[in-house]
Structure formats: C-alpha cells, structure tokens
XYZ file of C-alpha atoms in Angstrom:
646
model
C 21.793 -1.309 -32.114
C 21.463 -2.319 -35.879
C 24.160 -4.366 -37.307
C 22.806 -5.297 -41.005
C 19.880 -3.755 -42.773
C 17.664 -5.475 -45.505
C 16.400 -3.192 -48.337
C 12.639 -4.667 -49.131
C 12.985 -2.722 -52.540
C 14.952 -2.810 -55.646
C 16.963 -0.644 -58.030
C 17.798 2.973 -57.294
C 16.394 3.044 -53.946
C 18.133 0.174 -52.643
C 21.414 1.351 -54.186
C 21.087 4.395 -52.270
C 20.070 3.051 -48.643
C 23.343 0.756 -48.962
C 25.505 3.606 -49.826
C 24.723 5.076 -46.626
C 24.491 1.916 -44.808
C 27.957 1.311 -45.753
C 28.951 4.579 -44.816
C 27.804 3.876 -41.585
C 29.608 0.241 -41.240
C 26.291 -1.619 -41.273
C 25.570 -4.784 -43.691
C 23.628 -4.511 -46.413
C 21.125 -7.291 -47.703
C 19.260 -7.098 -51.253
C 16.432 -9.432 -52.490
C 15.875 -9.361 -55.903
C 13.184 -11.063 -58.400
C 14.430 -13.513 -61.341
C 13.994 -10.315 -63.585
C 16.532 -8.628 -61.492
C 18.950 -10.997 -60.971
C 21.862 -9.237 -62.607
C 20.757 -5.668 -61.584
C 23.591 -3.562 -60.255
C 22.143 -3.046 -56.678
C 22.137 -6.821 -56.179
C 25.683 -7.318 -56.761
C 26.619 -4.195 -54.352
C 25.055 -5.653 -51.350
C 26.941 -8.234 -48.657
C 24.176 -10.358 -49.469
C 21.352 -11.421 -51.928
C 18.352 -13.517 -51.769
C 16.324 -14.776 -54.861
C 12.502 -13.947 -54.779
C 11.128 -16.519 -57.650
C 9.418 -14.805 -60.010
C 8.944 -11.553 -62.129
C 5.664 -9.796 -61.636
C 5.909 -7.395 -57.948
C 2.763 -9.359 -56.563
C 4.827 -12.350 -56.465
C 8.108 -10.927 -55.046
C 8.419 -7.422 -53.792
C 4.759 -7.502 -52.655
C 5.167 -10.656 -50.648
C 6.088 -9.577 -47.050
C 6.468 -13.184 -45.622
C 8.953 -13.901 -48.493
C 10.706 -10.375 -47.316
C 11.020 -11.402 -43.765
C 12.092 -14.854 -44.400
C 14.886 -13.145 -46.704
C 15.869 -11.191 -43.773
C 16.174 -14.119 -41.165
C 17.957 -16.177 -43.875
C 20.684 -13.127 -44.414
C 21.084 -12.284 -40.756
C 19.502 -8.837 -41.393
C 18.273 -7.429 -38.166
C 16.430 -4.474 -39.815
C 14.120 -3.801 -42.862
C 14.346 -0.546 -44.726
C 11.054 -0.343 -47.179
C 12.591 2.144 -49.573
C 9.275 3.778 -51.226
C 6.664 1.864 -53.371
C 5.566 -1.400 -52.605
C 5.320 -2.422 -49.014
C 6.785 1.038 -47.608
C 3.474 2.121 -46.735
C 1.892 -0.876 -45.545
C 1.014 -1.265 -41.813
C 0.607 -4.834 -42.052
C 4.086 -5.608 -43.446
C 5.516 -2.905 -40.606
C 3.899 -5.118 -37.852
C 4.939 -8.321 -39.201
C 8.523 -6.775 -39.468
C 8.390 -5.903 -35.734
C 6.719 -9.180 -34.927
C 9.460 -11.219 -36.243
C 12.007 -9.147 -33.852
C 13.319 -7.188 -36.746
C 13.875 -3.551 -36.568
C 11.492 -1.591 -38.931
C 13.055 1.598 -40.060
C 9.913 3.447 -40.688
C 7.336 5.231 -38.455
C 4.941 3.339 -36.057
C 2.210 0.985 -37.383
C -0.559 3.051 -36.107
C 0.896 6.263 -37.935
C 1.133 4.381 -40.993
C -2.348 2.908 -40.369
C -3.772 6.605 -39.569
C -2.350 7.802 -43.377
C -3.205 4.496 -45.348
C -6.384 5.754 -45.802
C -6.843 9.228 -47.354
C -10.395 9.448 -46.851
C -9.506 8.846 -42.877
C -6.391 11.041 -43.069
C -8.224 13.748 -44.270
C -10.622 13.602 -41.282
C -7.673 13.481 -38.696
C -6.062 16.392 -40.437
C -9.291 18.384 -40.518
C -9.620 17.504 -36.658
C -5.894 18.724 -36.202
C -6.460 22.004 -37.844
C -4.962 21.212 -40.965
C -6.468 22.665 -43.789
C -8.139 20.056 -46.195
C -10.366 20.116 -49.722
C -13.688 18.752 -48.823
C -14.611 15.153 -50.091
C -17.362 14.418 -52.565
C -19.791 11.519 -52.178
C -19.490 10.097 -56.185
C -23.051 9.515 -56.276
C -23.985 13.046 -55.352
C -21.382 15.054 -57.743
C -23.089 17.747 -59.594
C -22.322 19.533 -62.616
C -21.472 22.625 -60.689
C -18.746 20.745 -58.758
C -16.931 19.443 -61.929
C -14.189 18.718 -62.637
C -13.476 16.545 -59.880
C -10.569 14.289 -58.736
C -10.938 10.359 -58.168
C -8.364 9.083 -56.236
C -7.597 5.841 -54.649
C -7.783 5.947 -50.626
C -4.818 3.297 -50.301
C -1.998 4.473 -52.697
C -0.134 7.252 -54.313
C 2.003 7.747 -57.509
C -0.777 8.504 -59.819
C -2.260 4.626 -59.467
C -6.028 5.048 -59.160
C -6.108 8.477 -60.126
C -8.911 10.066 -62.860
C -9.662 13.746 -63.796
C -13.402 13.748 -64.532
C -15.006 16.778 -66.530
C -18.349 15.282 -67.149
C -20.787 13.841 -65.201
C -21.618 10.788 -68.158
C -18.070 10.106 -67.434
C -18.045 9.718 -63.786
C -19.050 5.837 -63.258
C -16.925 4.696 -65.860
C -14.123 6.746 -64.593
C -14.411 5.700 -60.797
C -14.616 1.856 -62.194
C -11.441 2.117 -63.789
C -9.884 3.939 -61.123
C -11.124 0.823 -58.824
C -9.749 -1.598 -60.670
C -6.258 0.115 -61.228
C -6.322 0.783 -57.317
C -6.983 -2.707 -56.648
C -4.450 -4.324 -58.889
C -1.706 -1.556 -57.343
C -2.729 -1.807 -53.725
C -4.878 -4.568 -52.938
C -7.796 -2.257 -51.899
C -9.873 -0.570 -54.374
C -11.336 2.170 -52.742
C -11.607 5.364 -54.330
C -12.776 8.989 -53.292
C -13.713 12.400 -54.903
C -12.341 15.489 -54.402
C -12.899 18.960 -56.236
C -10.009 18.927 -58.922
C -7.806 22.322 -59.071
C -6.233 22.228 -62.552
C -3.653 24.856 -62.182
C -2.838 24.097 -58.394
C 0.749 23.783 -56.932
C 2.137 20.555 -55.416
C 4.222 21.588 -52.296
C 5.208 19.496 -49.911
C 7.154 19.519 -46.798
C 10.118 17.690 -45.482
C 9.471 16.391 -41.762
C 11.419 14.210 -39.177
C 10.461 13.424 -35.638
C 12.181 11.495 -32.850
C 10.442 9.574 -30.085
C 11.364 12.162 -27.996
C 9.074 14.489 -29.217
C 11.382 16.399 -31.386
C 9.633 17.400 -34.688
C 11.696 18.971 -37.665
C 9.736 20.550 -40.699
C 13.078 20.295 -43.030
C 12.257 22.438 -46.033
C 9.699 22.370 -48.416
C 9.691 20.790 -52.179
C 7.257 22.206 -55.288
C 6.842 19.176 -57.470
C 4.150 20.622 -59.444
C 5.623 19.598 -62.987
C 3.755 16.061 -63.412
C 2.641 13.713 -66.341
C -0.287 11.385 -65.298
C -0.175 12.976 -61.608
C 3.633 11.283 -61.193
C 6.034 13.971 -60.558
C 8.960 14.582 -63.143
C 10.675 17.752 -61.499
C 11.303 18.636 -58.146
C 12.605 21.593 -56.582
C 13.418 22.742 -52.947
C 12.433 25.829 -52.101
C 9.656 26.282 -53.993
C 9.312 29.468 -56.454
C 5.907 29.975 -54.857
C 6.613 29.665 -51.258
C 9.636 32.119 -51.956
C 7.409 34.583 -53.626
C 4.514 34.400 -51.050
C 5.281 36.372 -47.624
C 4.825 34.251 -44.749
C 3.524 30.976 -46.721
C 6.414 29.102 -45.148
C 6.113 29.573 -42.033
C 1.958 28.503 -42.258
C 3.203 25.319 -44.244
C 5.745 24.399 -41.592
C 3.085 24.751 -38.838
C 0.594 22.702 -40.606
C 3.339 20.026 -41.366
C 4.285 19.792 -38.048
C 0.383 19.660 -36.585
C -0.099 16.660 -39.158
C 2.953 14.915 -37.829
C 2.415 15.509 -34.334
C -1.539 14.598 -34.670
C -0.623 10.964 -35.762
C 2.493 10.613 -32.977
C 4.785 10.032 -35.954
C 8.380 9.071 -35.931
C 10.733 8.854 -38.796
C 11.201 10.627 -42.006
C 8.200 11.652 -43.935
C 6.308 14.189 -45.996
C 3.160 16.552 -46.055
C 1.689 17.042 -49.286
C -0.380 20.102 -50.009
C -2.216 21.644 -53.019
C -1.545 25.424 -53.180
C -3.032 28.192 -55.216
C -1.233 31.288 -56.786
C -1.951 33.468 -53.948
C -0.377 30.953 -51.181
C -3.442 29.356 -50.153
C -2.964 25.479 -49.384
C -4.803 22.176 -48.518
C -3.527 18.934 -47.195
C -3.434 16.214 -49.948
C -1.868 13.211 -47.925
C 0.957 12.356 -45.777
C 3.554 9.924 -47.320
C 4.879 7.836 -44.052
C 8.020 6.957 -46.304
C 11.164 8.360 -47.887
C 10.309 10.491 -50.689
C 11.647 9.689 -54.567
C 12.742 13.504 -54.202
C 14.608 13.496 -50.912
C 17.741 14.310 -52.385
C 16.630 17.732 -53.492
C 16.282 18.326 -49.326
C 19.134 16.193 -48.792
C 21.159 18.766 -51.330
C 20.055 22.517 -49.765
C 20.352 21.274 -45.965
C 23.381 19.045 -46.119
C 21.598 16.268 -44.475
C 21.706 12.316 -45.315
C 17.886 11.502 -44.545
C 18.581 7.466 -44.563
C 21.351 8.356 -42.078
C 18.523 10.101 -39.850
C 15.879 7.365 -40.638
C 18.591 4.699 -39.317
C 19.438 6.689 -36.255
C 15.935 7.490 -35.202
C 15.168 3.851 -35.610
C 17.851 2.759 -33.332
C 16.589 5.255 -30.790
C 18.717 8.013 -30.918
C 17.283 11.882 -30.868
C 17.588 14.562 -33.213
C 18.875 17.821 -32.218
C 16.674 20.693 -31.107
C 16.667 22.645 -34.737
C 17.309 21.410 -38.239
C 19.963 23.168 -40.167
C 19.070 26.220 -42.277
C 18.633 25.834 -46.379
C 21.263 27.386 -48.538
C 20.935 27.903 -52.295
C 18.889 26.057 -54.711
C 18.540 22.054 -55.759
C 16.423 20.924 -58.728
C 15.725 16.981 -59.297
C 14.508 15.521 -62.366
C 13.166 11.922 -63.020
C 14.565 10.159 -65.925
C 11.931 7.698 -66.950
C 12.347 4.984 -70.349
C 9.397 6.193 -71.734
C 8.324 8.289 -75.045
C 6.498 11.732 -74.208
C 5.469 12.047 -77.665
C 3.312 8.869 -77.900
C 1.153 9.705 -74.323
C 4.564 8.726 -72.469
C 4.358 5.239 -73.522
C 6.763 3.179 -71.231
C 10.237 1.787 -73.111
C 11.922 -1.556 -72.580
C 14.936 -3.006 -73.910
C 18.941 -2.981 -73.518
C 20.595 -0.242 -72.257
C 23.690 -0.508 -74.337
C 25.283 2.781 -72.752
C 24.226 4.897 -69.874
C 26.609 7.477 -69.050
C 25.396 10.695 -66.972
C 27.847 13.387 -65.602
C 28.121 13.918 -62.042
C 28.677 11.977 -58.847
C 26.509 9.134 -57.294
C 24.467 9.288 -54.336
C 26.413 12.241 -52.709
C 24.037 13.192 -49.926
C 24.296 16.934 -49.001
C 28.377 17.624 -49.643
C 30.114 20.783 -49.517
C 27.838 23.945 -50.475
C 30.986 25.988 -51.230
C 29.189 28.168 -53.878
C 30.268 25.804 -56.871
C 27.139 23.924 -58.733
C 27.364 20.426 -58.365
C 25.479 17.253 -59.763
C 24.483 14.247 -58.191
C 22.941 11.026 -59.968
C 21.166 8.175 -58.239
C 20.468 5.363 -60.842
C 19.212 1.923 -60.697
C 20.821 0.857 -63.978
C 24.004 1.153 -65.867
C 25.838 0.141 -69.123
C 24.355 -3.252 -70.329
C 21.129 -3.292 -67.952
C 17.863 -4.348 -69.132
C 14.738 -2.480 -68.945
C 11.824 -4.914 -67.926
C 8.188 -4.596 -68.304
C 7.402 -5.328 -64.836
C 8.609 -2.296 -62.591
C 8.464 1.784 -62.511
C 10.246 2.965 -65.890
C 12.380 5.540 -63.774
C 15.948 4.903 -64.787
C 17.727 7.425 -62.608
C 17.264 10.811 -60.834
C 19.844 13.974 -61.685
C 19.951 16.436 -58.878
C 21.879 19.898 -59.363
C 22.822 22.184 -56.374
C 23.732 25.681 -57.177
C 23.401 28.959 -54.871
C 20.422 30.495 -57.170
C 17.650 28.566 -58.883
C 18.726 30.159 -62.274
C 22.358 28.643 -62.141
C 20.655 25.253 -61.090
C 18.332 25.071 -63.913
C 21.052 26.212 -66.682
C 23.541 23.522 -64.956
C 21.342 20.754 -64.820
C 19.754 21.351 -68.220
C 23.723 21.116 -69.421
C 24.124 17.809 -67.661
C 21.099 16.051 -68.906
C 21.614 17.333 -72.262
C 25.354 15.646 -72.382
C 23.899 12.315 -70.953
C 24.921 9.375 -73.197
C 21.954 6.984 -73.156
C 21.906 4.256 -76.172
C 19.291 1.663 -76.499
C 15.952 2.858 -74.759
C 14.089 5.551 -75.783
C 13.806 8.325 -72.622
C 12.304 11.747 -71.553
C 15.956 13.098 -71.774
C 14.970 15.893 -74.405
C 11.858 16.669 -72.582
C 13.644 17.672 -69.312
C 16.235 19.806 -71.189
C 13.125 21.435 -73.001
C 11.325 21.904 -69.582
C 14.447 23.166 -67.416
C 15.178 26.063 -70.241
C 11.165 26.757 -70.612
C 11.001 30.491 -70.189
C 7.911 29.411 -67.817
C 9.968 27.160 -65.880
C 12.784 29.653 -65.592
C 10.196 32.414 -64.345
C 9.041 29.976 -61.533
C 5.397 29.544 -63.441
C 5.191 25.696 -62.453
C 1.904 24.771 -61.729
C 0.529 21.210 -62.280
C -0.906 21.800 -65.642
C 2.312 22.933 -67.304
C 2.152 20.199 -69.891
C -1.613 21.118 -70.621
C -0.696 24.819 -71.207
C 2.696 24.324 -72.845
C 2.523 21.005 -74.868
C 5.220 18.423 -74.402
C 8.066 19.570 -75.892
C 11.544 18.210 -76.575
C 15.186 19.766 -77.071
C 15.054 20.048 -81.090
C 17.507 17.375 -82.780
C 18.927 17.718 -86.571
C 17.559 14.267 -87.319
C 18.778 14.529 -91.183
C 22.440 15.521 -90.501
C 22.320 12.725 -87.684
C 21.106 10.157 -90.222
C 23.845 11.366 -92.724
C 26.331 11.339 -90.092
C 25.046 7.516 -89.382
C 25.514 6.460 -92.866
C 28.845 8.020 -92.956
C 30.030 5.886 -90.264
C 28.282 2.983 -91.289
C 29.951 3.295 -94.792
C 33.521 4.010 -92.805
C 33.132 0.934 -90.933
C 32.761 -1.163 -94.217
C 35.696 0.265 -95.862
C 37.713 -0.343 -92.873
C 36.795 -4.034 -92.841
C 37.005 -4.379 -96.287
C 39.989 -6.813 -97.297
C 39.990 -5.504 -101.200
C 40.808 -1.753 -102.047
C 39.705 -0.732 -98.680
C 41.383 2.423 -98.905
C 39.081 3.411 -101.990
C 35.857 5.992 -100.843
C 32.897 3.825 -100.274
C 30.377 3.492 -103.383
C 33.450 4.679 -105.522
C 32.869 4.448 -109.548
C 35.318 6.073 -112.631
C 32.212 7.688 -113.619
C 29.591 9.771 -112.107
C 26.833 7.454 -110.724
C 23.425 7.300 -108.626
C 23.915 8.278 -105.135
C 24.540 5.886 -102.032
C 20.809 5.465 -100.111
C 20.231 4.627 -96.881
C 17.180 4.762 -94.458
C 16.365 5.268 -91.143
C 13.558 5.015 -88.824
C 12.832 7.513 -85.725
C 9.757 6.922 -84.054
C 7.245 6.950 -86.725
C 9.122 8.707 -89.664
C 11.777 7.527 -91.748
C 14.401 9.484 -93.276
C 16.607 8.644 -96.502
C 19.929 9.855 -96.716
C 21.241 10.260 -100.301
C 25.073 11.145 -101.030
C 27.784 10.832 -103.288
C 31.702 10.626 -102.410
C 33.840 11.911 -105.189
C 37.295 13.148 -105.936
C 35.607 16.552 -104.593
C 34.364 15.075 -101.228
C 31.006 14.892 -100.334
C 27.710 15.542 -102.664
C 24.733 15.729 -100.802
C 21.647 17.931 -100.586
C 22.858 21.142 -99.002
C 25.932 23.262 -98.146
C 27.488 20.246 -96.222
C 31.381 19.397 -96.316
C 32.877 16.196 -95.139
C 35.970 16.781 -92.913
C 36.454 13.661 -91.161
C 34.747 10.399 -91.155
C 35.455 6.925 -88.853
C 32.985 4.310 -87.673
C 32.658 6.371 -84.381
C 33.028 9.988 -85.431
C 31.811 11.805 -88.242
C 32.916 15.841 -88.674
C 30.868 17.565 -91.022
C 31.003 21.307 -91.907
C 27.635 23.022 -92.621
C 27.331 26.311 -93.906
C 30.728 27.004 -92.742
C 30.202 25.758 -89.234
C 32.050 22.562 -88.013
C 30.309 19.681 -86.185
C 30.955 16.811 -84.379
C 28.626 13.649 -84.484
C 29.844 10.641 -82.170
C 28.225 7.494 -83.525
C 27.699 4.347 -82.118
C 26.568 1.197 -83.617
C 24.725 -2.019 -82.340
C 22.734 -4.504 -83.368
C 19.491 -2.809 -84.933
C 20.325 0.493 -83.679
C 22.451 3.440 -84.497
C 23.159 6.308 -81.941
C 24.219 9.532 -82.670
C 24.739 11.500 -80.161
C 21.170 11.783 -78.595
C 19.491 10.763 -81.717
C 18.481 6.731 -82.048
C 17.888 5.583 -85.577
C 16.611 2.380 -86.528
C 18.203 1.130 -89.857
C 15.426 0.270 -92.077
C 15.864 -2.943 -94.076
C 15.659 -2.336 -98.136
C 13.741 -5.311 -98.560
C 11.064 -6.254 -96.355
C 10.117 -9.742 -95.541
C 6.324 -10.593 -96.645
C 5.691 -12.898 -93.516
C 6.435 -9.453 -91.312
C 3.257 -7.526 -92.845
C 0.383 -7.591 -90.387
C -3.018 -8.283 -91.314
C -5.236 -5.002 -91.772
C -6.725 -3.924 -88.723
C -4.416 -5.603 -86.474
C -4.090 -3.811 -83.112
C -0.564 -4.565 -81.558
C 0.942 -4.493 -78.280
C 3.049 -0.904 -77.817
C 4.956 -2.431 -75.118
C 5.614 -5.635 -73.165
C 3.080 -5.700 -70.368
C -0.068 -7.622 -68.529
C -3.607 -7.712 -69.849
C -5.581 -6.589 -67.006
C -9.144 -6.097 -68.654
C -10.683 -7.377 -71.792
C -14.211 -5.662 -72.932
C -15.307 -7.383 -76.059
C -15.300 -10.578 -77.644
C -15.156 -11.869 -81.096
C -17.873 -10.710 -82.995
C -18.792 -7.441 -81.212
C -19.338 -4.533 -83.470
C -17.137 -1.761 -81.970
C -17.093 2.310 -82.687
C -13.835 4.125 -83.545
C -11.991 5.029 -80.181
C -13.828 2.195 -78.418
C -11.666 0.705 -75.718
C -10.956 -2.612 -76.394
C -8.585 -4.240 -73.578
C -6.129 -2.520 -71.365
C -2.384 -3.223 -70.798
C -0.283 -2.553 -67.538
C 3.174 -1.701 -67.844
C 5.837 0.032 -65.734
C 3.088 1.160 -63.060
C 1.036 2.796 -66.095
C -2.324 1.521 -67.419
C -2.917 1.852 -71.040
C -5.812 1.670 -73.448
C -6.040 -0.433 -76.426
C -8.748 1.149 -78.422
C -10.313 0.424 -82.051
C -8.762 2.048 -85.054
C -11.909 2.383 -86.620
C -15.520 1.206 -86.639
C -15.988 -2.340 -87.532
C -16.284 -5.821 -85.895
C -13.750 -7.669 -83.805
C -12.515 -10.513 -85.748
C -9.524 -11.935 -83.675
C -9.235 -11.635 -79.784
C -5.649 -13.332 -79.196
C -5.377 -12.479 -75.335
C -7.112 -12.982 -72.343
C -6.935 -11.031 -68.756
C -3.647 -11.982 -67.118
C -1.781 -12.671 -69.901
C 1.898 -11.224 -70.384
C 2.732 -10.090 -74.039
C 5.748 -8.945 -75.894
C 6.137 -5.976 -77.682
C 4.889 -6.122 -81.421
C 2.545 -9.010 -80.374
C -1.107 -9.146 -82.113
C -3.790 -8.703 -79.489
C -6.978 -8.102 -81.633
C -7.828 -7.756 -85.587
C -10.563 -5.170 -86.246
C -12.144 -5.301 -89.667
C -14.617 -3.146 -91.259
C -18.232 -4.170 -91.231
C -18.203 -5.299 -94.901
C -14.790 -7.063 -94.798
C -15.289 -9.161 -91.426
C-alpha cells in the first residue's frame, strides 16, 4: 500500500500529481530548489524539503538528495513526473533499493528505451516499423537532410537538422555538447529527416498481469525547436486514413510487450500523409500532453499509475474515446525573437477554466481545463523550462474545440512576462490548422504569426489612464482635465516601447473632448478603464499599471523615459545577454578577428541553447564572461569593434 507520495519534480506536474494523490487520500511531499521556495506547488504539499541550490544539476537531478528527502518526510513512494530523472534507470533502481515504491515502469524497461539507438534495434526486432539509422561519418549528400538526435533524452535537446555535409561535423559537436549538459550523455546519432511528417503518439498502460492498453492516439505535430506546442486527440490524420488507428495501436502494443513494460508510457511515431509510420521513441513516463487523453477517455492517468504501482490490475479493455480534445502549452517566450525565453514577475495570471479536472463529465458541453505551475505574483526564473501552463479543451467536435480554446486563450490576463499567447490563438484560428493540415513544418510553411493587436490605440488608452490616475491623485484642481490650458497649447506626449518598436502618443483634452489623430472620441477614462469610440464603434480598454510596465488587455507597454541617463548608454559593438542564463561555451578570445554572423558564445536558459553571434566584421576587444558563468539579462558579454576602430 502507498500512503505518501514524494514528487521528484516541480511546477505544474507536481501540482497535477498532488491533486490526484489528495483525492485518493494520500500524503504529499514536495521538493524544491532555492529558486522555487515560494512556488505554488510547494505550499500545496503536506510537507516540503529544500534542495539547496538553483540549477537543476544541483537539485532536481541529484537522486541521492531526492531519496533522502523522501525518507526525511516519511514518503513511501516516489513519482518522477516528466523531465529531470523521470527516465533515468539508475534513479529508479536507487528508489527501489531504498525500499520505496517507484511509480513508473520496471528499471529494465527504462534502460531498454533509455538509448534511442538500442531502442530502435529492439523495436525493429519486435516488428515495429523504424527509420534506419545513419552513421555520421558515412552520410552522403543524397541522404540529406538528416536529423542529429541525442540518444539519451528528448524534449528537443541535442537535436539538429543538417542540410549540408559542410555543417554536419559542427552540428554533431553542438548536439553532443547540449545532450551532455541536459542528460549527462553526449551520444548522438543520425537518421533521415522527414521535414513534413506528422508526429503521432499512442498512450499505453500496462499492468503486471499482462494486460496492455492502447488508450487512443495524440497528434503533436505543431512544434518549435522540436518541442511540442499544440497537441490533440484524436489525430486528424488518423481520423482520415482508414485502418491507420488499428495498425498504430498494434505497433504500440508490440513495443510495450517487447520490453515487459508496466505502467503508463507513450510510444511515439513519425507518419507521412498517407498513414505510413515509423517508430521514434518510447517515453517511459507520463507525457506533458497526457490531459488530452484524459479528456477524451475520462481516465485519470496519474490515478492509474498509482494503482498499477500498488499492484492492482487494469480492466480487460480501456474506455472508448469520446469527442475531441486540444491542449496548448503557454510558454514564457517571445516567438518573434526566435522563441527567446522570458523571465520576470507575473503580476497577474488568470486563465478561464477549472484547474486539474481529469476527464470530467462529457455531457456535450465544451469545457476548459488549466494545468499551471504559476499564479499571480510568481517569478519566472531562468533555471527551468519556460512553460507556464497547459490549457486543455474538450468538445464534441474538433471544430468546436479549436474555436472554444482560441477564445479562452485570447481572454487570458497575463501581465508582466511576454508569452506565446497570441501565437497560440493565431494557430488555433489558422485555416490550415482548422483543416487538420498540421505537419511538423507548420511554422516553416506559414511563418510565426500572432493575433493582431491595435498597439496604437492601446498606447493611447495607457496614456489617458495615466493622466486620469495623475488627476485623481492631484491635491490642487484635480477636477480639471490633464494638461488643461485656457488657450490652445501643444499636445501632451507619451512614448511606450513594445519589443523593438516605440509608439508615441500625442493628444489634447479640450472643452470639446479628446483631440488626437483619427476619428477617436473619449467616452470614459479612469486609471483602470478607458472607453473610446473609434469611427462610431465603442471599445473598452482595461488598463493595469505596474512599475515600469503598463498592460492594456494583451498588449504590454514599457513607458519610455523622456530624458535618458547617458550612463545607461552602451558602447558601440556591445553584445548583451538577451535573457538570464548560463554561459555553456565560449569560442573566441580577446583580440580574435571575427566575421559577421560568426558564433562567439552560447547561453543556455530554460532548457534552450542560444547562440550569440558577431553583429559585424571586427575584432573582439572585450570578453566579460567565461564558461559556467551565470549572467543577467542586459549584461554585456563581449564587445566587437570594426578593424579600424579596435
């Protein structure tokens, strides 16, 4: 019997497991790094154990600390969540050796799938279709493009698409370095790259009595940097191709049985438009996108993990899937700047829906579920994955599900950190997505878009709201409009930055109302709400002001100081850190001549690697960082000057 569960993880998945554990009457134990001390999941557990340090390598990746925490808090079972040590066979064995229950598959099954190279050999022998592996030294031009992949991990880490033989060696070295940092194993391999494939995966569950379930498929084709952004069940492709589902399920069951699997897992495939598919990997853990399967089946996959770990049997057959579910991942990142991760304070974080509803009644009425690791006031740190929440919808049809989810995400209130929210709404409303044309090259084909926002009107609303706040605080003549003059005078001006763009607002408040560019009338203005009539159409703008930030609906504006401090100006050629992160490699020294676009150093933040390149031909005259250093956003990393100026 299990009485208390330690979740060897953090954030959203820890909260998710705690929810089910509490519903089953089990005790809950959290572990947290110093950076996560105030995270919501920590306060929700019955007990919490501090892991000193910030980086994952000091905390969530140290198995001995996690096992010691379980013993100290009296937990008798360990749930690994996903990521970190969830697919580490040595950690699973250490948990068992400590006399604790491992809520996961057998150690041998984890080890069998731990190497993608060996896993493909096993699957091939079991009759599961596989893509052939290519030896890096033997790749020919005719076999390009190829995909370089880390053997020991997933999540897009250690993965590179290579389209020319000249780049192959350097890309392999880069993938090896990233894989070593992420998984402790730098082994990589090559395989043919299918640029427009479909990513289809099958959720499996198996008990220790020989029952194996294939519990529906999910399509996860819309990805950035080989990491999933949108997932859905069932797959539009599988729905279209006759007989594909039964073949997929058969292959998934073969894979599961071939390694003596027990517990919840996912068998992933790459498919073409005709329904032909190939084994990619097996994730020997719960997937991030498991709520999509829970939504269409009504199952609680975490509860089933717990019951299987406790030695209970599955029913003979899984439930049938009903309706359609779509899940989107809300990331703290800026898609417009190469998906750059964002950090900072979340002043406000409100998403419509019910948190952690697993399955739930399927009466025909669409519903929204939110699985989140953050809340109002949470700090988004640079140490971990940038995912803030998953928003999941269930509806009777795919069309209704997409429309309902787009509306829910569009109405979210997220203040303080740039997110991919507008991108998600754009994808869900894109004609190609609505038609089910969702291959892995979606962003390559259609670009990176976003829901259009009227930044100019938002900036005007921000300026009017600020003026209203100022008048409300005024101790003298507070009832007069802002900037009032007896005679016509110059307009009031206010500037705001949105990304790399600056928007200047110019307006006057007169006896006859608002005077500004365009057909705009001011109906109402307070510090929190501005109502404007634009060409006869009335619109409301909700305004929230924070230090150094004004949020007008989804638009985040940074007030521009009228008189900049000269001390804040950077030297010409300065390369600054675009986000907080760790310096993982440095390729140059002071005095080196560099070419425009040449990679100088690499930063790692939120599970992503970012290259800092030379802005122009020149000489490195300053190098202010070394490998292993942690840097803050805006820190000057290096200075490159033109040859004659160096």
